[in-house]
PDB file of C-alpha atoms in Angstrom:
ATOM      1  CA  MET A   8      95.863  33.662  91.416  1.00  0.00           C
ATOM      2  CA  LEU A   9      96.412  30.353  89.676  1.00  0.00           C
ATOM      3  CA  ASN A  10     100.083  29.597  88.162  1.00  0.00           C
ATOM      4  CA  GLY A  11     100.471  28.043  84.746  1.00  0.00           C
ATOM      5  CA  LEU A  12     100.566  24.512  86.236  1.00  0.00           C
ATOM      6  CA  GLN A  13      97.534  24.712  87.888  1.00  0.00           C
ATOM      7  CA  LEU A  14      95.501  26.407  84.923  1.00  0.00           C
ATOM      8  CA  PHE A  15      96.850  23.407  82.672  1.00  0.00           C
ATOM      9  CA  LYS A  16      95.748  20.825  85.248  1.00  0.00           C
ATOM     10  CA  LYS A  17      92.356  22.539  85.425  1.00  0.00           C
ATOM     11  CA  GLU A  18      91.797  22.713  81.691  1.00  0.00           C
ATOM     12  CA  LYS A  19      92.769  18.984  81.377  1.00  0.00           C
ATOM     13  CA  GLN A  20      90.246  17.981  83.866  1.00  0.00           C
ATOM     14  CA  LYS A  21      87.699  20.037  82.236  1.00  0.00           C
ATOM     15  CA  ASN A  22      88.445  18.531  78.608  1.00  0.00           C
ATOM     16  CA  LYS A  23      88.594  14.794  80.301  1.00  0.00           C
ATOM     17  CA  ALA A  24      84.948  15.371  81.964  1.00  0.00           C
ATOM     18  CA  LYS A  25      83.758  16.659  78.387  1.00  0.00           C
ATOM     19  CA  LYS A  26      85.041  13.535  76.626  1.00  0.00           C
ATOM     20  CA  LYS A  27      83.299  11.126  79.177  1.00  0.00           C
ATOM     21  CA  SER A  28      80.082  12.981  78.884  1.00  0.00           C
ATOM     22  CA  ASP A  29      80.192  12.877  74.960  1.00  0.00           C
ATOM     23  CA  ASN A  30      80.852   9.010  75.164  1.00  0.00           C
ATOM     24  CA  TYR A  31      77.544   8.683  76.843  1.00  0.00           C
ATOM     25  CA  THR A  32      75.225  11.277  75.279  1.00  0.00           C
ATOM     26  CA  SER A  33      76.386  12.017  71.686  1.00  0.00           C
ATOM     27  CA  ILE A  34      75.349   8.597  70.164  1.00  0.00           C
ATOM     28  CA  PRO A  35      71.869   7.449  70.829  1.00  0.00           C
ATOM     29  CA  ILE A  36      71.657   3.533  71.608  1.00  0.00           C
ATOM     30  CA  LYS A  37      68.429   1.954  70.434  1.00  0.00           C
ATOM     31  CA  ILE A  38      67.736  -1.471  72.216  1.00  0.00           C
ATOM     32  CA  GLN A  39      65.551  -3.948  70.149  1.00  0.00           C
ATOM     33  CA  GLU A  40      63.064  -5.512  72.712  1.00  0.00           C
ATOM     34  CA  LYS A  41      62.483  -9.253  72.256  1.00  0.00           C
ATOM     35  CA  GLU A  42      58.875 -10.145  71.872  1.00  0.00           C
ATOM     36  CA  GLU A  43      57.808 -12.333  74.812  1.00  0.00           C
ATOM     37  CA  THR A  44      56.355 -15.976  74.019  1.00  0.00           C
ATOM     38  CA  LYS A  45      54.314 -18.460  76.045  1.00  0.00           C
ATOM     39  CA  GLU A  46      57.502 -20.468  76.058  1.00  0.00           C
ATOM     40  CA  ASP A  47      59.701 -17.643  77.794  1.00  0.00           C
ATOM     41  CA  GLY A  48      60.215 -17.743  81.529  1.00  0.00           C
ATOM     42  CA  ASN A  49      59.431 -14.006  81.400  1.00  0.00           C
ATOM     43  CA  TYR A  50      55.965 -14.740  79.916  1.00  0.00           C
ATOM     44  CA  ILE A  51      55.041 -16.563  83.001  1.00  0.00           C
ATOM     45  CA  ALA A  52      56.294 -13.866  85.333  1.00  0.00           C
ATOM     46  CA  ASN A  53      54.992 -10.948  83.442  1.00  0.00           C
ATOM     47  CA  ASN A  54      51.525 -12.573  82.632  1.00  0.00           C
ATOM     48  CA  HIS A  55      50.812 -14.114  85.966  1.00  0.00           C
ATOM     49  CA  GLU A  56      47.062 -13.313  85.771  1.00  0.00           C
ATOM     50  CA  SER A  57      46.396 -14.567  82.393  1.00  0.00           C
ATOM     51  CA  ASN A  58      48.035 -17.678  82.932  1.00  0.00           C
ATOM     52  CA  ASN A  59      45.785 -18.334  86.132  1.00  0.00           C
ATOM     53  CA  ILE A  60      42.617 -17.780  83.757  1.00  0.00           C
ATOM     54  CA  ASP A  61      43.551 -20.329  81.344  1.00  0.00           C
ATOM     55  CA  ASP A  62      45.075 -22.929  83.953  1.00  0.00           C
ATOM     56  CA  ARG A  63      48.242 -23.197  81.898  1.00  0.00           C
ATOM     57  CA  PHE A  64      50.441 -23.052  84.869  1.00  0.00           C
ATOM     58  CA  TRP A  65      48.220 -22.164  87.816  1.00  0.00           C
ATOM     59  CA  SER A  66      44.919 -23.050  89.669  1.00  0.00           C
ATOM     60  CA  LYS A  67      43.226 -20.742  91.870  1.00  0.00           C
ATOM     61  CA  CYS A  68      41.952 -22.327  95.082  1.00  0.00           C
ATOM     62  CA  PRO A  69      37.992 -21.604  95.130  1.00  0.00           C
ATOM     63  CA  GLU A  70      38.221 -21.435  98.940  1.00  0.00           C
ATOM     64  CA  CYS A  71      40.729 -18.929  99.870  1.00  0.00           C
ATOM     65  CA  GLY A  72      41.852 -17.526  96.530  1.00  0.00           C
ATOM     66  CA  GLU A  73      45.466 -18.784  96.623  1.00  0.00           C
ATOM     67  CA  TYR A  74      47.271 -19.438  93.350  1.00  0.00           C
ATOM     68  CA  ILE A  75      48.896 -22.937  93.246  1.00  0.00           C
ATOM     69  CA  PHE A  76      51.411 -24.059  90.745  1.00  0.00           C
ATOM     70  CA  ASN A  77      49.632 -26.935  89.073  1.00  0.00           C
ATOM     71  CA  LYS A  78      52.570 -29.374  89.465  1.00  0.00           C
ATOM     72  CA  ASP A  79      52.695 -28.697  93.225  1.00  0.00           C
ATOM     73  CA  LEU A  80      48.813 -28.974  93.465  1.00  0.00           C
ATOM     74  CA  GLU A  81      49.186 -32.469  91.622  1.00  0.00           C
ATOM     75  CA  GLU A  82      51.730 -33.525  93.937  1.00  0.00           C
ATOM     76  CA  ASN A  83      49.540 -32.603  96.943  1.00  0.00           C
ATOM     77  CA  LEU A  84      46.831 -34.675  95.527  1.00  0.00           C
ATOM     78  CA  PHE A  85      44.893 -31.501  94.607  1.00  0.00           C
ATOM     79  CA  VAL A  86      44.498 -30.065  98.286  1.00  0.00           C
ATOM     80  CA  CYS A  87      45.224 -26.436  98.778  1.00  0.00           C
ATOM     81  CA  PRO A  88      48.457 -26.320 100.895  1.00  0.00           C
ATOM     82  CA  LYS A  89      47.199 -22.921 102.375  1.00  0.00           C
ATOM     83  CA  CYS A  90      43.326 -23.512 103.422  1.00  0.00           C
ATOM     84  CA  ASN A  91      43.419 -27.443 103.187  1.00  0.00           C
ATOM     85  CA  LYS A  92      40.357 -27.332 100.411  1.00  0.00           C
ATOM     86  CA  HIS A  93      39.869 -30.491  98.965  1.00  0.00           C
ATOM     87  CA  MET A  94      39.403 -29.692  95.083  1.00  0.00           C
ATOM     88  CA  ARG A  95      37.832 -32.129  92.753  1.00  0.00           C
ATOM     89  CA  MET A  96      40.189 -34.933  91.648  1.00  0.00           C
ATOM     90  CA  ASN A  97      40.379 -36.522  88.269  1.00  0.00           C
ATOM     91  CA  VAL A  98      38.724 -39.965  88.408  1.00  0.00           C
ATOM     92  CA  ARG A  99      41.806 -41.700  87.071  1.00  0.00           C
ATOM     93  CA  ASP A 100      44.067 -40.137  89.791  1.00  0.00           C
ATOM     94  CA  ARG A 101      41.645 -41.088  92.495  1.00  0.00           C
ATOM     95  CA  ILE A 102      41.689 -44.719  91.250  1.00  0.00           C
ATOM     96  CA  GLU A 103      45.728 -44.580  91.302  1.00  0.00           C
ATOM     97  CA  MET A 104      45.667 -43.190  94.671  1.00  0.00           C
ATOM     98  CA  LEU A 105      43.619 -45.848  96.067  1.00  0.00           C
ATOM     99  CA  THR A 106      44.861 -48.850  94.404  1.00  0.00           C
ATOM    100  CA  ASP A 107      48.281 -50.796  94.226  1.00  0.00           C
ATOM    101  CA  LYS A 108      50.122 -49.885  91.100  1.00  0.00           C
ATOM    102  CA  GLY A 109      48.977 -51.839  88.099  1.00  0.00           C
ATOM    103  CA  THR A 110      46.356 -53.978  89.989  1.00  0.00           C
ATOM    104  CA  PHE A 111      43.218 -52.092  88.784  1.00  0.00           C
ATOM    105  CA  ILE A 112      41.232 -53.829  86.195  1.00  0.00           C
ATOM    106  CA  GLU A 113      38.274 -52.051  84.826  1.00  0.00           C
ATOM    107  CA  ILE A 114      35.005 -53.769  84.400  1.00  0.00           C
ATOM    108  CA  ASN A 115      31.900 -52.941  82.259  1.00  0.00           C
ATOM    109  CA  LYS A 116      34.084 -50.175  80.348  1.00  0.00           C
ATOM    110  CA  GLU A 117      31.902 -50.369  77.194  1.00  0.00           C
ATOM    111  CA  THR A 118      28.383 -48.913  77.571  1.00  0.00           C
ATOM    112  CA  GLU A 119      25.549 -47.965  75.423  1.00  0.00           C
ATOM    113  CA  LEU A 120      23.277 -45.073  75.477  1.00  0.00           C
ATOM    114  CA  VAL A 121      20.044 -45.279  77.323  1.00  0.00           C
ATOM    115  CA  ASP A 122      17.576 -42.514  76.074  1.00  0.00           C
ATOM    116  CA  PRO A 123      13.929 -43.652  76.988  1.00  0.00           C
ATOM    117  CA  LEU A 124      12.599 -40.027  76.585  1.00  0.00           C
ATOM    118  CA  LYS A 125      14.456 -39.204  73.309  1.00  0.00           C
ATOM    119  CA  PHE A 126      15.463 -36.167  75.080  1.00  0.00           C
ATOM    120  CA  PRO A 127      16.560 -33.432  72.842  1.00  0.00           C
ATOM    121  CA  ASN A 128      20.183 -33.215  72.234  1.00  0.00           C
ATOM    122  CA  TYR A 129      20.798 -35.937  74.902  1.00  0.00           C
ATOM    123  CA  SER A 130      22.809 -38.271  72.605  1.00  0.00           C
ATOM    124  CA  GLU A 131      24.900 -35.370  71.430  1.00  0.00           C
ATOM    125  CA  LYS A 132      25.767 -34.154  74.864  1.00  0.00           C
ATOM    126  CA  ILE A 133      26.631 -38.003  76.052  1.00  0.00           C
ATOM    127  CA  LYS A 134      29.033 -37.995  72.904  1.00  0.00           C
ATOM    128  CA  SER A 135      30.836 -34.648  73.734  1.00  0.00           C
ATOM    129  CA  TYR A 136      31.342 -35.602  77.379  1.00  0.00           C
ATOM    130  CA  LYS A 137      32.805 -38.918  76.224  1.00  0.00           C
ATOM    131  CA  GLU A 138      35.042 -37.178  73.967  1.00  0.00           C
ATOM    132  CA  LYS A 139      35.984 -34.594  76.582  1.00  0.00           C
ATOM    133  CA  THR A 140      36.698 -36.809  79.341  1.00  0.00           C
ATOM    134  CA  ASN A 141      37.726 -39.917  77.429  1.00  0.00           C
ATOM    135  CA  GLU A 142      35.319 -41.746  79.816  1.00  0.00           C
ATOM    136  CA  SER A 143      32.028 -44.051  78.687  1.00  0.00           C
ATOM    137  CA  GLU A 144      30.092 -42.722  81.628  1.00  0.00           C
ATOM    138  CA  SER A 145      29.955 -40.882  84.971  1.00  0.00           C
ATOM    139  CA  VAL A 146      31.171 -43.759  87.056  1.00  0.00           C
ATOM    140  CA  VAL A 147      34.503 -45.894  86.586  1.00  0.00           C
ATOM    141  CA  THR A 148      34.262 -49.485  87.977  1.00  0.00           C
ATOM    142  CA  GLY A 149      36.681 -52.217  88.423  1.00  0.00           C
ATOM    143  CA  VAL A 150      38.634 -54.779  90.707  1.00  0.00           C
ATOM    144  CA  GLY A 151      41.888 -53.747  92.336  1.00  0.00           C
ATOM    145  CA  ARG A 152      44.024 -54.429  95.223  1.00  0.00           C
ATOM    146  CA  ILE A 153      45.013 -52.094  98.287  1.00  0.00           C
ATOM    147  CA  ASN A 154      48.333 -53.213  99.891  1.00  0.00           C
ATOM    148  CA  GLY A 155      47.373 -56.663  98.606  1.00  0.00           C
ATOM    149  CA  ILE A 156      43.761 -56.686  99.531  1.00  0.00           C
ATOM    150  CA  ARG A 157      41.298 -57.422  96.591  1.00  0.00           C
ATOM    151  CA  TYR A 158      38.330 -55.368  96.365  1.00  0.00           C
ATOM    152  CA  VAL A 159      35.893 -53.808  94.072  1.00  0.00           C
ATOM    153  CA  LEU A 160      36.445 -49.980  93.460  1.00  0.00           C
ATOM    154  CA  CYS A 161      33.711 -47.460  91.936  1.00  0.00           C
ATOM    155  CA  VAL A 162      34.769 -43.856  91.349  1.00  0.00           C
ATOM    156  CA  MET A 163      32.113 -41.253  90.310  1.00  0.00           C
ATOM    157  CA  ASN A 164      33.316 -38.698  87.904  1.00  0.00           C
ATOM    158  CA  PRO A 165      32.044 -35.201  88.486  1.00  0.00           C
ATOM    159  CA  ALA A 166      33.641 -34.115  85.140  1.00  0.00           C
ATOM    160  CA  PHE A 167      31.075 -36.176  83.267  1.00  0.00           C
ATOM    161  CA  MET A 168      27.660 -34.428  83.422  1.00  0.00           C
ATOM    162  CA  MET A 169      28.531 -33.644  87.070  1.00  0.00           C
ATOM    163  CA  GLY A 170      28.468 -37.309  87.999  1.00  0.00           C
ATOM    164  CA  SER A 171      24.626 -37.499  87.482  1.00  0.00           C
ATOM    165  CA  MET A 172      23.270 -40.998  87.819  1.00  0.00           C
ATOM    166  CA  GLY A 173      21.389 -42.253  84.843  1.00  0.00           C
ATOM    167  CA  SER A 174      20.374 -46.033  83.731  1.00  0.00           C
ATOM    168  CA  VAL A 175      24.121 -46.948  82.542  1.00  0.00           C
ATOM    169  CA  THR A 176      25.690 -45.234  85.639  1.00  0.00           C
ATOM    170  CA  GLY A 177      22.978 -47.342  88.030  1.00  0.00           C
ATOM    171  CA  ASP A 178      23.917 -50.586  86.043  1.00  0.00           C
ATOM    172  CA  LYS A 179      27.505 -50.337  86.457  1.00  0.00           C
ATOM    173  CA  ILE A 180      27.288 -49.732  90.158  1.00  0.00           C
ATOM    174  CA  SER A 181      24.898 -52.264  90.689  1.00  0.00           C
ATOM    175  CA  TYR A 182      26.891 -54.900  88.886  1.00  0.00           C
ATOM    176  CA  ALA A 183      30.125 -53.869  90.839  1.00  0.00           C
ATOM    177  CA  PHE A 184      28.075 -54.734  94.029  1.00  0.00           C
ATOM    178  CA  GLU A 185      26.794 -58.006  92.650  1.00  0.00           C
ATOM    179  CA  TYR A 186      30.397 -58.668  91.301  1.00  0.00           C
ATOM    180  CA  GLY A 187      31.666 -58.131  94.967  1.00  0.00           C
ATOM    181  CA  ALA A 188      28.869 -60.375  96.313  1.00  0.00           C
ATOM    182  CA  GLU A 189      29.692 -63.091  93.745  1.00  0.00           C
ATOM    183  CA  HIS A 190      33.438 -63.224  94.303  1.00  0.00           C
ATOM    184  CA  ASN A 191      33.123 -62.445  98.121  1.00  0.00           C
ATOM    185  CA  ILE A 192      35.020 -59.346  98.220  1.00  0.00           C
ATOM    186  CA  PRO A 193      34.557 -55.885  99.872  1.00  0.00           C
ATOM    187  CA  VAL A 194      33.169 -52.890  97.846  1.00  0.00           C
ATOM    188  CA  VAL A 195      34.392 -49.139  97.944  1.00  0.00           C
ATOM    189  CA  VAL A 196      32.521 -46.582  96.312  1.00  0.00           C
ATOM    190  CA  CYS A 197      33.671 -42.928  96.011  1.00  0.00           C
ATOM    191  CA  SER A 198      30.600 -40.912  95.371  1.00  0.00           C
ATOM    192  CA  ALA A 199      30.604 -37.467  93.589  1.00  0.00           C
ATOM    193  CA  SER A 200      27.368 -36.342  91.899  1.00  0.00           C
ATOM    194  CA  GLY A 201      24.679 -33.862  91.247  1.00  0.00           C
ATOM    195  CA  GLY A 202      21.835 -36.379  91.405  1.00  0.00           C
ATOM    196  CA  ALA A 203      19.762 -38.192  89.141  1.00  0.00           C
ATOM    197  CA  ARG A 204      19.940 -37.504  85.364  1.00  0.00           C
ATOM    198  CA  MET A 205      16.914 -35.537  84.291  1.00  0.00           C
ATOM    199  CA  GLN A 206      17.271 -36.453  80.600  1.00  0.00           C
ATOM    200  CA  GLU A 207      16.024 -40.097  81.570  1.00  0.00           C
ATOM    201  CA  GLY A 208      13.193 -39.093  83.594  1.00  0.00           C
ATOM    202  CA  MET A 209      11.646 -41.768  86.012  1.00  0.00           C
ATOM    203  CA  MET A 210      14.319 -44.302  84.619  1.00  0.00           C
ATOM    204  CA  SER A 211      16.957 -42.304  86.334  1.00  0.00           C
ATOM    205  CA  LEU A 212      15.097 -42.218  89.714  1.00  0.00           C
ATOM    206  CA  MET A 213      14.755 -45.996  89.642  1.00  0.00           C
ATOM    207  CA  GLN A 214      18.510 -46.239  89.835  1.00  0.00           C
ATOM    208  CA  MET A 215      17.993 -45.480  93.434  1.00  0.00           C
ATOM    209  CA  ALA A 216      16.106 -48.897  94.260  1.00  0.00           C
ATOM    210  CA  LYS A 217      18.261 -50.879  91.994  1.00  0.00           C
ATOM    211  CA  THR A 218      21.515 -49.859  93.629  1.00  0.00           C
ATOM    212  CA  SER A 219      20.124 -49.983  97.049  1.00  0.00           C
ATOM    213  CA  ARG A 220      19.061 -53.653  96.291  1.00  0.00           C
ATOM    214  CA  ALA A 221      22.508 -54.498  94.975  1.00  0.00           C
ATOM    215  CA  VAL A 222      24.097 -53.114  98.232  1.00  0.00           C
ATOM    216  CA  THR A 223      21.881 -55.674 100.211  1.00  0.00           C
ATOM    217  CA  LYS A 224      23.268 -58.483  98.017  1.00  0.00           C
ATOM    218  CA  LEU A 225      26.735 -57.747  99.324  1.00  0.00           C
ATOM    219  CA  ALA A 226      25.631 -57.378 103.011  1.00  0.00           C
ATOM    220  CA  GLU A 227      23.821 -60.899 102.667  1.00  0.00           C
ATOM    221  CA  LYS A 228      27.612 -62.272 101.788  1.00  0.00           C
ATOM    222  CA  GLY A 229      28.975 -60.630 105.098  1.00  0.00           C
ATOM    223  CA  GLN A 230      31.361 -58.440 103.019  1.00  0.00           C
ATOM    224  CA  PRO A 231      31.976 -54.568 103.995  1.00  0.00           C
ATOM    225  CA  TYR A 232      30.814 -51.922 102.039  1.00  0.00           C
ATOM    226  CA  ILE A 233      32.786 -48.460 102.398  1.00  0.00           C
ATOM    227  CA  SER A 234      31.255 -45.501 101.157  1.00  0.00           C
ATOM    228  CA  ILE A 235      33.404 -42.368 100.521  1.00  0.00           C
ATOM    229  CA  LEU A 236      31.659 -38.935 100.196  1.00  0.00           C
ATOM    230  CA  THR A 237      33.556 -36.365  97.990  1.00  0.00           C
ATOM    231  CA  ASP A 238      32.537 -32.838  96.898  1.00  0.00           C
ATOM    232  CA  PRO A 239      29.853 -32.874  95.977  1.00  0.00           C
ATOM    233  CA  THR A 240      27.629 -35.797  97.005  1.00  0.00           C
ATOM    234  CA  THR A 241      23.868 -34.753  96.540  1.00  0.00           C
ATOM    235  CA  GLY A 242      20.433 -35.647  95.165  1.00  0.00           C
ATOM    236  CA  GLY A 243      19.415 -39.570  94.462  1.00  0.00           C
ATOM    237  CA  VAL A 244      23.031 -40.532  94.945  1.00  0.00           C
ATOM    238  CA  THR A 245      22.871 -39.353  98.620  1.00  0.00           C
ATOM    239  CA  ALA A 246      19.521 -40.760  98.852  1.00  0.00           C
ATOM    240  CA  SER A 247      20.501 -44.291  98.063  1.00  0.00           C
ATOM    241  CA  PHE A 248      23.766 -46.071  97.950  1.00  0.00           C
ATOM    242  CA  ALA A 249      26.000 -43.262  99.026  1.00  0.00           C
ATOM    243  CA  MET A 250      24.486 -43.327 102.476  1.00  0.00           C
ATOM    244  CA  LEU A 251      24.032 -47.265 102.899  1.00  0.00           C
ATOM    245  CA  GLY A 252      27.797 -47.949 103.663  1.00  0.00           C
ATOM    246  CA  ASP A 253      28.674 -49.944 106.540  1.00  0.00           C
ATOM    247  CA  ILE A 254      31.128 -47.334 107.133  1.00  0.00           C
ATOM    248  CA  ILE A 255      30.562 -43.939 105.758  1.00  0.00           C
ATOM    249  CA  ILE A 256      33.664 -41.725 105.206  1.00  0.00           C
ATOM    250  CA  SER A 257      34.086 -38.249 103.874  1.00  0.00           C
ATOM    251  CA  GLU A 258      36.749 -35.669 102.711  1.00  0.00           C
ATOM    252  CA  PRO A 259      36.789 -32.479 104.583  1.00  0.00           C
ATOM    253  CA  LYS A 260      34.356 -29.777 103.671  1.00  0.00           C
ATOM    254  CA  THR A 261      32.494 -31.941 101.232  1.00  0.00           C
ATOM    255  CA  LEU A 262      28.879 -30.772 100.255  1.00  0.00           C
ATOM    256  CA  ILE A 263      26.440 -33.345 101.332  1.00  0.00           C
ATOM    257  CA  GLY A 264      22.735 -33.246 100.996  1.00  0.00           C
ATOM    258  CA  PHE A 265      19.730 -34.261  98.758  1.00  0.00           C
ATOM    259  CA  ALA A 266      17.771 -30.917  97.893  1.00  0.00           C
ATOM    260  CA  GLY A 267      19.778 -27.645  97.528  1.00  0.00           C
ATOM    261  CA  LYS A 268      20.028 -25.471 100.869  1.00  0.00           C
ATOM    262  CA  ARG A 269      17.760 -22.715  99.253  1.00  0.00           C
ATOM    263  CA  VAL A 270      15.146 -25.442  98.481  1.00  0.00           C
ATOM    264  CA  VAL A 271      15.257 -26.540 102.046  1.00  0.00           C
ATOM    265  CA  LYS A 272      15.040 -23.346 103.482  1.00  0.00           C
ATOM    266  CA  GLN A 273      11.877 -22.238 101.386  1.00  0.00           C
ATOM    267  CA  THR A 274      10.360 -25.608 102.290  1.00  0.00           C
ATOM    268  CA  ILE A 275      10.744 -25.639 106.341  1.00  0.00           C
ATOM    269  CA  GLY A 276      10.567 -21.739 106.499  1.00  0.00           C
ATOM    270  CA  ARG A 277      13.507 -21.513 108.762  1.00  0.00           C
ATOM    271  CA  GLU A 278      16.921 -20.086 108.755  1.00  0.00           C
ATOM    272  CA  LEU A 279      19.638 -22.639 108.273  1.00  0.00           C
ATOM    273  CA  PRO A 280      23.275 -22.996 110.006  1.00  0.00           C
ATOM    274  CA  GLU A 281      26.109 -21.519 108.090  1.00  0.00           C
ATOM    275  CA  ASP A 282      27.526 -24.900 107.867  1.00  0.00           C
ATOM    276  CA  PHE A 283      24.618 -26.673 106.813  1.00  0.00           C
ATOM    277  CA  GLN A 284      25.148 -29.660 104.361  1.00  0.00           C
ATOM    278  CA  THR A 285      28.938 -29.766 104.987  1.00  0.00           C
ATOM    279  CA  ALA A 286      30.744 -32.837 106.185  1.00  0.00           C
ATOM    280  CA  GLU A 287      31.279 -31.402 109.313  1.00  0.00           C
ATOM    281  CA  PHE A 288      28.016 -30.595 110.014  1.00  0.00           C
ATOM    282  CA  MET A 289      26.648 -34.207 108.924  1.00  0.00           C
ATOM    283  CA  MET A 290      29.399 -35.509 111.344  1.00  0.00           C
ATOM    284  CA  ASP A 291      28.066 -33.625 114.173  1.00  0.00           C
ATOM    285  CA  HIS A 292      24.486 -34.823 113.437  1.00  0.00           C
ATOM    286  CA  GLY A 293      25.423 -38.428 113.252  1.00  0.00           C
ATOM    287  CA  PHE A 294      25.386 -39.187 109.472  1.00  0.00           C
ATOM    288  CA  LEU A 295      29.113 -39.805 108.950  1.00  0.00           C
ATOM    289  CA  ASP A 296      31.441 -42.338 110.867  1.00  0.00           C
ATOM    290  CA  MET A 297      34.443 -40.049 110.274  1.00  0.00           C
ATOM    291  CA  ILE A 298      36.168 -37.352 108.037  1.00  0.00           C
ATOM    292  CA  VAL A 299      39.345 -38.310 106.607  1.00  0.00           C
ATOM    293  CA  GLU A 300      41.958 -36.108 104.892  1.00  0.00           C
ATOM    294  CA  ARG A 301      42.874 -37.325 101.276  1.00  0.00           C
ATOM    295  CA  LYS A 302      46.278 -38.134 102.103  1.00  0.00           C
ATOM    296  CA  ASP A 303      45.149 -40.585 104.860  1.00  0.00           C
ATOM    297  CA  LEU A 304      42.359 -42.221 102.896  1.00  0.00           C
ATOM    298  CA  LYS A 305      44.049 -45.203 101.295  1.00  0.00           C
ATOM    299  CA  ASP A 306      45.524 -46.182 104.701  1.00  0.00           C
ATOM    300  CA  THR A 307      42.323 -45.629 106.448  1.00  0.00           C
ATOM    301  CA  ILE A 308      40.413 -47.898 103.793  1.00  0.00           C
ATOM    302  CA  TYR A 309      43.064 -50.572 104.050  1.00  0.00           C
ATOM    303  CA  LYS A 310      43.072 -50.620 107.878  1.00  0.00           C
ATOM    304  CA  ILE A 311      39.298 -51.074 107.836  1.00  0.00           C
ATOM    305  CA  LEU A 312      39.478 -53.867 105.247  1.00  0.00           C
ATOM    306  CA  TYR A 313      42.064 -55.769 106.893  1.00  0.00           C
ATOM    307  CA  MET A 314      40.063 -55.755 110.129  1.00  0.00           C
ATOM    308  CA  HIS A 315      37.229 -57.291 108.188  1.00  0.00           C
ATOM    309  CA  LYS A 316      39.264 -59.540 106.128  1.00  0.00           C
ATOM    310  CA  ARG A 317      37.742 -62.837 106.190  1.00  0.00           C
ATOM    311  CA  LYS A 318      40.149 -65.876 106.386  1.00  0.00           C
TER     312      LYS A 318
END
């Protein structure tokens, strides 16, 4: 049986526990949730998938599916750090990568539309691509230096009508080779194209012969032509100047071909290898001189030009 002191202590503890419980349950607390905005850090974390879709913060590798922070991708020269997939690169970024800072001078920047067939909506499409890319055509040509060596650089732009080759594109590339021949300096071309431009019909196909003749003019002066194949290099570009380089280099896993794989399969009636029309397949079959990763491209080009430098 409890004495008076023990009963007092027990009652005191019971009242203390009751007060503590009342402090937490008697008054409901309402927390006002802050609406997330696109500027909040929580928005990025909680809406990861939606951010991937609109490319605000992340890019998805088309090869392995890895999500890469856009800033990290840019610093890695648009190469996936997980699977080494060489993604398409902005034409101006590639020019900056392959030339000494501040040395690139663009030539033939202003161009006029050639529309021999009066193809429906062609002029409107060209205008929209000019506004979208802030470029005048599917290739940028100019003169720059690479570790001090002066050379002509042409970079095709897959963001402009998939780098298709029309009359203006052929003119700019041909003039670049003629400029190299006239000034006795080497030429480097980075190809990326879906082929000839159908809106110009036969005129676009004639660019194959015109650019090939221009390559010959440079060769007659004894100056080297380095052809860099980037993803994708197909159609009439592959069938002309892209495969006429004194040294032909490709980035890893680049799609290289003339007709599409399905068309080739139907034409010859045979199954094709899994890696058909890849840079690695072309290398194994003697169509390339070397496959070079993007991070090593500038140094490789410099070494080749230095070896062929004329005193």
